[in-house]
Short mmCIF file of C-alpha atoms in Angstrom, two decimals:
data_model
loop_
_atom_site.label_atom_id
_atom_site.label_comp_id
_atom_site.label_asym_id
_atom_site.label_seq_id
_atom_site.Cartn_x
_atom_site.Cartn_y
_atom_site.Cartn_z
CA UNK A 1 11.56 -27.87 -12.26
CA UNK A 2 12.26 -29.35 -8.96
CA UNK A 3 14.91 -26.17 -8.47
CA UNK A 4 11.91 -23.58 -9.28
CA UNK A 5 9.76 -25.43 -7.29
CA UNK A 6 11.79 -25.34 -4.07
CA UNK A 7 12.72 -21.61 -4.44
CA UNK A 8 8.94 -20.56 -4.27
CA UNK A 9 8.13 -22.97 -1.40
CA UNK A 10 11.22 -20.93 0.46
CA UNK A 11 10.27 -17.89 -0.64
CA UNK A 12 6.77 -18.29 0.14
CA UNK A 13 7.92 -19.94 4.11
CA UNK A 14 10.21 -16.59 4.26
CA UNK A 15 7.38 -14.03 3.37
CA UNK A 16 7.93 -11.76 6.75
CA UNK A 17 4.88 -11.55 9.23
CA UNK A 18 3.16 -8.03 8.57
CA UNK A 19 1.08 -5.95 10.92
CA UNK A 20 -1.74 -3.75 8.51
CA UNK A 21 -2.96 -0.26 9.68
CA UNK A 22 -6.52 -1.31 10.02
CA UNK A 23 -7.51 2.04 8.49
CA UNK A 24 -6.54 4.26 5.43
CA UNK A 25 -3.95 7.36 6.09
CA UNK A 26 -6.27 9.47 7.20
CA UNK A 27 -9.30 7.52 8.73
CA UNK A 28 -9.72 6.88 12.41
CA UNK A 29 -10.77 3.85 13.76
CA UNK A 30 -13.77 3.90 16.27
CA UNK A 31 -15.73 1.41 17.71
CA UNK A 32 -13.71 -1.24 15.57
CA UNK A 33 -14.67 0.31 11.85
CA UNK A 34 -12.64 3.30 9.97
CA UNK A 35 -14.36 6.59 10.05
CA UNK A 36 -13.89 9.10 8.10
CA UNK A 37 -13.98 9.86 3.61
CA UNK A 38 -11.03 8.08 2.46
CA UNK A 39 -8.25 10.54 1.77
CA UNK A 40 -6.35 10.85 -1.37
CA UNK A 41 -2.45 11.81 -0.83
CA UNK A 42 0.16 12.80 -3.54
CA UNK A 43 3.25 10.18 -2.59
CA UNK A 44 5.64 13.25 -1.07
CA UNK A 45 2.47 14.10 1.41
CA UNK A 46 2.37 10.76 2.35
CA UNK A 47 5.29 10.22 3.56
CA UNK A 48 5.19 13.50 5.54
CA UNK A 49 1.75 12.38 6.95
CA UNK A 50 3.54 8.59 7.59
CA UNK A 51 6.47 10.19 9.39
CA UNK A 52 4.18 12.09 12.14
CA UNK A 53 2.70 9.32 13.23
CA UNK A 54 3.82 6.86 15.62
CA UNK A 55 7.90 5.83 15.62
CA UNK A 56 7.75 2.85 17.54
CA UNK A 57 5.55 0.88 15.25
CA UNK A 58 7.59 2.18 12.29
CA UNK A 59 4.35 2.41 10.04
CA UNK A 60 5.66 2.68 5.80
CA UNK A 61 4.06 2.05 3.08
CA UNK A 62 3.34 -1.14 1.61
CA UNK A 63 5.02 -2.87 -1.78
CA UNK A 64 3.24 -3.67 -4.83
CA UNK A 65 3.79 -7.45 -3.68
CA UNK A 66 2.65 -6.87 -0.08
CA UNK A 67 -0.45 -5.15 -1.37
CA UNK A 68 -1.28 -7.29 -4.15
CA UNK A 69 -1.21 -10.04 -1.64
CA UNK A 70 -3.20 -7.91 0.88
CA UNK A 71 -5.89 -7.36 -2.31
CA UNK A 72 -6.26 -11.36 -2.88
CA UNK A 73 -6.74 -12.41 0.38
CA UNK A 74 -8.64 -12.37 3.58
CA UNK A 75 -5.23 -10.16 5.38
CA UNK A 76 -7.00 -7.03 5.40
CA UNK A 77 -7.84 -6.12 8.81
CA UNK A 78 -10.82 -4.83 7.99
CA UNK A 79 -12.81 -3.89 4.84
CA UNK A 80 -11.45 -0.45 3.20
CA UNK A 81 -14.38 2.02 4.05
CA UNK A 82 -15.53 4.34 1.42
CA UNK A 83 -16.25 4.10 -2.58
CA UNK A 84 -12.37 2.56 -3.29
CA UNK A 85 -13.40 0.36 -6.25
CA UNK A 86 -12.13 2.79 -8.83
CA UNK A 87 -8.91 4.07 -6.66
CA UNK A 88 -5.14 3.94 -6.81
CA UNK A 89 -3.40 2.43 -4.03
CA UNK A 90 0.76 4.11 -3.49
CA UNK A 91 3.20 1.86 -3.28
CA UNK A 92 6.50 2.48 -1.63
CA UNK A 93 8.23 1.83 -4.91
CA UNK A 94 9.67 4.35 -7.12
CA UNK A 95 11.56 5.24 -10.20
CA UNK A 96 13.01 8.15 -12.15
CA UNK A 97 11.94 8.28 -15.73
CA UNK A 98 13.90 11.38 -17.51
CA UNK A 99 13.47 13.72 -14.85
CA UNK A 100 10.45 12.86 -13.26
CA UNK A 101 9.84 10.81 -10.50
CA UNK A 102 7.27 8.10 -10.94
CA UNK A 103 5.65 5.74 -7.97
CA UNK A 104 4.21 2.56 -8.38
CA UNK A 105 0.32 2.26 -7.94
CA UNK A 106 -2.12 -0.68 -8.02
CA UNK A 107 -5.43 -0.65 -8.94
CA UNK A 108 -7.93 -1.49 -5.84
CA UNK A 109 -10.58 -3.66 -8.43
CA UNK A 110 -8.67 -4.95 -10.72
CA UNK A 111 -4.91 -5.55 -9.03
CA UNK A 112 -3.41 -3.86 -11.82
CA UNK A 113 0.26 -1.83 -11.44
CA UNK A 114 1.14 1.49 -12.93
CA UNK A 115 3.86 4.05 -12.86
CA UNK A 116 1.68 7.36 -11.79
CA UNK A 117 3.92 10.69 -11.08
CA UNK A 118 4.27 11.30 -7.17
CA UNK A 119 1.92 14.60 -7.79
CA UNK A 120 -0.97 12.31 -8.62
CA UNK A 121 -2.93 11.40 -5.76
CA UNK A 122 -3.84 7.81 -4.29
CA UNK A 123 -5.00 6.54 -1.29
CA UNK A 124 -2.09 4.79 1.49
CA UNK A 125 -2.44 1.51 3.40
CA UNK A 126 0.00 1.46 6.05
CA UNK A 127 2.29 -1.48 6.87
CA UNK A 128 4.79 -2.68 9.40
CA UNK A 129 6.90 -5.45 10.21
#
C-alpha cells in the first residue's frame, strides 16, 4: 500500500506543466473571450488544421488524461464558448480495430471515453508543453 501510494504521489509531482489554447480549433480569441460557433472536425482534418498553425508553440492535441483533468478542474483557460454540453472532445489517441481506425473521444458533460471512427466529427482543444 505504501508502494502504490508513493507511485501516485510521483506520478502526480511529474504531471508535465501544460500551456491550453484558450480557444477551440477554430474560434478566435478577441477582447479576452473565444468568438466564433464552435467547430466540429473529423480527427484527419484536425490535424491538418493543427499543423498550419503556429510551429514554435508546437500546438497537438490533448490525451484523454490531459483532458479529463482539464474537464475536472479550474485549468481551462477560459470557459468553452458555445452549446458544448452534449459534444465529443478528440483525443490524440488512436487505435485500429479490423481495418478501421478509431480515435478516442470524451464526453464534455459527463467525462465519459469512447472509441468514435476518425470520420466522425468532434470538437479539438489544443495543448502544448
Amino acid at each position: 500500500m505504501l508502494i502504490a501510494l508513493m507511485f501516485s504521489t510521483l506520478l502526480a509531482a511529474t504531471q508535465p506543466e501544460l500551456t491550453w489554447h484558450p480557444c477551440l480549433l477554430g474560434q478566435t480569441l478577441t477582447a479576452n473571450e473565444c468568438t466564433g460557433e464552435a467547430q466540429r472536425w473529423q480527427w484527419n482534418q484536425a490535424k491538418l488544421a493543427i499543423g498550419q498553425l503556429d510551429a514554435e508553440a508546437n500546438w497537438r492535441l490533448a490525451t484523454v488524461q490531459e483532458l479529463k483533468r482539464y474537464l475536472n478542474s479550474n485549468e481551462a483557460p477560459l470557459p468553452i464558448n458555445g452549446p458544448v454540453n452534449s459534444e465529443w472532445l478528440l483525443t490524440s489517441s488512436v487505435m485500429r480495430h479490423g481495418d478501421e481506425l478509431l480515435v478516442a473521444a470524451v464526453h464534455y458533460e459527463s467525462g465519459k471515453v469512447e472509441y468514435l471512427s476518425v470520420r466522425d466529427h468532434g470538437l479539438v482543444v489544443l495543448v502544448h508543453d
